[in-house]
């Protein structure tokens, strides 16, 4: 895919995530791998609703800024692309309900989603990455224990992150995350999600294994 198409897809993803309320003000960042050693990433502080292709910054995998003013959260993107050669896009947003789970339940190591076939089929499990201070290198290193096994992650007290083999996969993962976090929250308010039967759970896990690692 050529650079213009990749950046247009990234812009479309940014607008869609903003329209869905997953990015307030200048929140969040989206990147795409242009070639083995180079990525394009959204700039610092620009609303994703108004983003244009000339706003993207270019970075080399060693972190050198080639052009523009890259997001201060770039350490997460660099960590993914360095650790996972097949990663072609990374999307980070601030999905409100997913974040709320980590504020209210700091003991959770994953979204408690075993009752919801949608999560099992679309992502397997959705782990919670321990909190790192925004803008620091620790944001990247905190992700490493979860790579490459997990593509869709909740960042404790901060947001969500999804990497994929396309921008659509990565952006779709963030939409999925907020959708399922909201379903599970509503189930909590109605008395708590009841577990699936062991048979059904096993069947769903087998189906997921056949789907492969992609987020759907
Ligand atoms: Zn953030």
Tab-separated table of C-alpha atoms and ligand atoms in Angstrom:
chain	number	residue	atom	x	y	z
A	1	UNK	CA	0.000	0.000	0.000
A	2	UNK	CA	1.431	3.434	-0.906
A	3	UNK	CA	2.106	6.209	1.578
A	4	UNK	CA	-0.819	8.435	0.507
A	5	UNK	CA	-3.331	5.604	0.952
A	6	UNK	CA	-1.857	4.623	4.341
A	7	UNK	CA	-2.055	8.189	5.653
A	8	UNK	CA	-5.586	8.613	4.301
A	9	UNK	CA	-6.645	5.446	6.108
A	10	UNK	CA	-5.039	6.733	9.314
A	11	UNK	CA	-6.894	10.068	8.974
A	12	UNK	CA	-10.171	8.247	8.415
A	13	UNK	CA	-9.542	6.141	11.536
A	14	UNK	CA	-8.773	9.268	13.602
A	15	UNK	CA	-11.998	10.967	12.514
A	16	UNK	CA	-14.041	7.875	13.239
A	17	UNK	CA	-12.533	7.411	16.726
A	18	UNK	CA	-13.083	11.099	17.492
A	19	UNK	CA	-16.705	10.908	16.305
A	20	UNK	CA	-17.266	7.924	18.610
A	21	UNK	CA	-16.080	9.887	21.650
A	22	UNK	CA	-12.866	7.890	22.135
A	23	UNK	CA	-10.561	10.918	21.730
A	24	UNK	CA	-11.121	14.248	23.488
A	25	UNK	CA	-9.198	17.403	22.485
A	26	UNK	CA	-5.676	16.336	21.392
A	27	UNK	CA	-5.894	12.873	23.030
A	28	UNK	CA	-4.692	9.674	21.471
A	29	UNK	CA	-2.269	8.865	18.684
A	30	UNK	CA	-2.244	6.761	15.555
A	31	UNK	CA	0.740	5.494	13.594
A	32	UNK	CA	1.405	3.427	10.487
A	33	UNK	CA	4.563	1.647	9.388
A	34	UNK	CA	5.700	3.076	6.058
A	35	UNK	CA	8.575	0.644	5.615
A	36	UNK	CA	10.699	-1.624	7.818
A	37	UNK	CA	12.497	1.251	9.538
A	38	UNK	CA	10.104	4.218	9.269
A	39	UNK	CA	6.744	5.117	10.726
A	40	UNK	CA	4.338	8.028	10.389
A	41	UNK	CA	2.653	9.159	13.618
A	42	UNK	CA	0.071	11.787	14.513
A	43	UNK	CA	1.512	15.042	15.867
A	44	UNK	CA	1.468	16.400	19.407
A	45	UNK	CA	-1.658	18.269	20.433
A	46	UNK	CA	-3.634	18.329	17.171
A	47	UNK	CA	-7.305	17.281	17.347
A	48	UNK	CA	-7.842	14.043	15.448
A	49	UNK	CA	-10.974	15.591	13.936
A	50	UNK	CA	-8.904	18.160	12.019
A	51	UNK	CA	-5.880	16.076	11.096
A	52	UNK	CA	-4.390	16.358	7.605
A	53	UNK	CA	-1.729	14.233	5.940
A	54	UNK	CA	0.962	16.957	6.149
A	55	UNK	CA	0.511	17.001	9.961
A	56	UNK	CA	2.019	13.515	10.404
A	57	UNK	CA	5.525	13.284	11.847
A	58	UNK	CA	8.039	10.735	10.576
A	59	UNK	CA	10.135	8.651	12.936
A	60	UNK	CA	12.785	6.016	12.426
A	61	UNK	CA	12.533	2.868	14.554
A	62	UNK	CA	15.490	3.982	16.701
A	63	UNK	CA	13.350	6.970	17.774
A	64	UNK	CA	15.045	9.628	15.610
A	65	UNK	CA	12.570	12.328	14.552
A	66	UNK	CA	12.874	12.614	10.754
A	67	UNK	CA	10.251	15.344	10.381
A	68	UNK	CA	7.381	17.049	12.203
A	69	UNK	CA	6.468	17.117	15.910
A	70	UNK	CA	5.557	13.540	16.921
A	71	UNK	CA	3.209	12.635	19.746
A	72	UNK	CA	4.763	12.648	23.222
A	73	UNK	CA	3.405	9.099	23.614
A	74	UNK	CA	5.509	7.744	20.757
A	75	UNK	CA	7.430	5.351	23.053
A	76	UNK	CA	4.433	2.975	22.937
A	77	UNK	CA	4.350	2.931	19.157
A	78	UNK	CA	8.103	2.432	18.864
A	79	UNK	CA	7.976	-0.433	21.388
A	80	UNK	CA	5.321	-2.247	19.333
A	81	UNK	CA	7.041	-1.824	15.950
A	82	UNK	CA	10.410	-2.883	17.367
A	83	UNK	CA	9.000	-5.956	19.119
A	84	UNK	CA	6.564	-7.086	16.426
A	85	UNK	CA	7.718	-7.065	12.790
A	86	UNK	CA	4.204	-7.842	11.505
A	87	UNK	CA	2.715	-4.756	13.231
A	88	UNK	CA	1.693	-2.301	10.493
A	89	UNK	CA	-0.461	0.112	12.528
A	90	UNK	CA	-0.881	1.176	16.164
A	91	UNK	CA	-3.896	3.028	17.540
A	92	UNK	CA	-4.049	4.532	21.025
A	93	UNK	CA	-7.221	6.231	22.292
A	94	UNK	CA	-8.984	7.059	25.560
A	95	UNK	CA	-12.145	4.883	25.625
A	96	UNK	CA	-14.047	6.140	28.692
A	97	UNK	CA	-15.727	2.956	29.919
A	98	UNK	CA	-12.601	0.815	29.472
A	99	UNK	CA	-10.607	3.358	31.507
A	100	UNK	CA	-13.316	3.502	34.184
A	101	UNK	CA	-12.948	-0.258	34.779
A	102	UNK	CA	-9.283	0.243	35.694
A	103	UNK	CA	-10.061	3.121	38.079
A	104	UNK	CA	-12.767	1.247	39.942
A	105	UNK	CA	-11.063	-2.176	39.852
A	106	UNK	CA	-7.307	-1.611	40.052
A	107	UNK	CA	-6.802	-5.303	40.921
A	108	UNK	CA	-7.965	-6.489	37.484
A	109	UNK	CA	-5.309	-8.006	35.237
A	110	UNK	CA	-7.763	-8.276	32.340
A	111	UNK	CA	-11.242	-7.134	31.398
A	112	UNK	CA	-13.564	-9.668	33.078
A	113	UNK	CA	-15.051	-10.797	29.775
A	114	UNK	CA	-15.349	-14.588	30.017
A	115	UNK	CA	-19.136	-14.193	30.000
A	116	UNK	CA	-19.163	-12.380	26.655
A	117	UNK	CA	-18.685	-14.467	23.475
A	118	UNK	CA	-18.006	-11.260	21.488
A	119	UNK	CA	-14.726	-10.705	23.357
A	120	UNK	CA	-13.607	-14.321	23.173
A	121	UNK	CA	-14.200	-14.458	19.404
A	122	UNK	CA	-12.914	-10.979	18.535
A	123	UNK	CA	-9.845	-10.738	20.748
A	124	UNK	CA	-9.439	-13.726	23.052
A	125	UNK	CA	-8.596	-11.857	26.234
A	126	UNK	CA	-8.040	-8.134	26.844
A	127	UNK	CA	-5.263	-7.688	29.440
A	128	UNK	CA	-4.674	-4.574	31.549
A	129	UNK	CA	-1.165	-3.102	31.233
A	130	UNK	CA	0.088	-1.580	34.535
A	131	UNK	CA	0.058	2.222	34.642
A	132	UNK	CA	2.997	4.200	33.273
A	133	UNK	CA	3.378	7.969	33.492
A	134	UNK	CA	2.248	9.546	30.193
A	135	UNK	CA	5.050	10.815	28.000
A	136	UNK	CA	7.774	8.601	29.541
A	137	UNK	CA	9.794	5.716	28.099
A	138	UNK	CA	8.079	3.487	30.695
A	139	UNK	CA	4.961	3.628	28.522
A	140	UNK	CA	6.812	1.532	25.970
A	141	UNK	CA	8.544	-0.893	28.329
A	142	UNK	CA	5.268	-1.591	30.174
A	143	UNK	CA	3.890	-3.068	26.931
A	144	UNK	CA	6.736	-5.510	26.309
A	145	UNK	CA	5.491	-8.425	28.489
A	146	UNK	CA	2.252	-8.402	26.438
A	147	UNK	CA	3.908	-8.492	22.994
A	148	UNK	CA	3.464	-10.097	20.550
A	149	UNK	CA	0.810	-12.315	22.165
A	150	UNK	CA	-1.763	-9.547	22.631
A	151	UNK	CA	-2.907	-7.006	20.088
A	152	UNK	CA	-5.671	-5.311	22.086
A	153	UNK	CA	-4.740	-3.901	25.487
A	154	UNK	CA	-6.163	-1.644	28.194
A	155	UNK	CA	-3.649	0.809	29.674
A	156	UNK	CA	-4.491	1.188	33.372
A	157	UNK	CA	-5.830	4.645	34.328
A	158	UNK	CA	-5.082	5.911	30.835
A	159	UNK	CA	-6.626	4.307	27.734
A	160	UNK	CA	-6.508	1.531	25.213
A	161	UNK	CA	-4.004	0.424	22.593
A	162	UNK	CA	-4.374	-1.891	19.639
A	163	UNK	CA	-1.842	-2.910	17.012
A	164	UNK	CA	-2.678	-4.730	13.833
A	165	UNK	CA	-1.602	-5.714	10.377
A	166	UNK	CA	-3.733	-2.862	9.026
A	167	UNK	CA	-5.048	0.446	10.312
A	168	UNK	CA	-8.574	-0.965	10.102
A	169	UNK	CA	-7.707	-3.834	12.423
A	170	UNK	CA	-6.054	-1.517	14.962
A	171	UNK	CA	-8.809	1.119	14.918
A	172	UNK	CA	-11.519	-1.550	14.965
A	173	UNK	CA	-9.908	-2.989	18.097
A	174	UNK	CA	-10.386	0.294	19.948
A	175	UNK	CA	-14.039	0.470	18.909
A	176	UNK	CA	-14.488	-3.107	20.069
A	177	UNK	CA	-12.810	-2.364	23.403
A	178	UNK	CA	-15.158	0.468	24.317
A	179	UNK	CA	-18.220	-1.446	23.102
A	180	UNK	CA	-17.493	-4.521	25.251
A	181	UNK	CA	-16.374	-2.467	28.266
A	182	UNK	CA	-19.752	-0.735	28.103
A	183	UNK	CA	-21.707	-3.997	27.849
A	184	UNK	CA	-19.842	-5.440	30.833
A	185	UNK	CA	-20.379	-2.237	32.846
A	186	UNK	CA	-24.119	-2.371	32.137
A	187	UNK	CA	-24.186	-6.041	33.175
A	188	UNK	CA	-22.488	-5.007	36.443
A	189	UNK	CA	-25.202	-2.439	37.146
A	190	UNK	CA	-27.871	-5.101	36.477
A	191	UNK	CA	-26.442	-7.482	39.053
A	192	UNK	CA	-23.270	-8.795	37.445
A	193	UNK	CA	-22.425	-10.861	34.358
A	194	UNK	CA	-23.167	-14.560	34.816
A	195	UNK	CA	-20.551	-17.034	33.514
A	196	UNK	CA	-20.886	-19.085	30.353
A	197	UNK	CA	-21.073	-22.845	30.716
A	198	UNK	CA	-17.747	-24.709	30.522
A	199	UNK	CA	-18.743	-26.399	27.234
A	200	UNK	CA	-19.710	-23.137	25.521
A	201	UNK	CA	-16.572	-21.432	26.794
A	202	UNK	CA	-14.353	-24.210	25.443
A	203	UNK	CA	-16.117	-24.134	22.077
A	204	UNK	CA	-15.697	-20.365	21.789
A	205	UNK	CA	-12.019	-20.597	22.725
A	206	UNK	CA	-11.501	-23.228	20.015
A	207	UNK	CA	-13.239	-21.010	17.473
A	208	UNK	CA	-10.972	-18.144	18.484
A	209	UNK	CA	-7.900	-20.337	18.093
A	210	UNK	CA	-9.019	-21.117	14.530
A	211	UNK	CA	-9.519	-17.413	13.746
A	212	UNK	CA	-5.857	-16.712	14.580
A	213	UNK	CA	-4.306	-13.694	16.290
A	214	UNK	CA	-6.147	-10.904	14.388
A	215	UNK	CA	-8.597	-8.623	16.151
A	216	UNK	CA	-11.951	-8.879	14.365
B	1	LIG	ZN1	-3.015	8.687	25.948
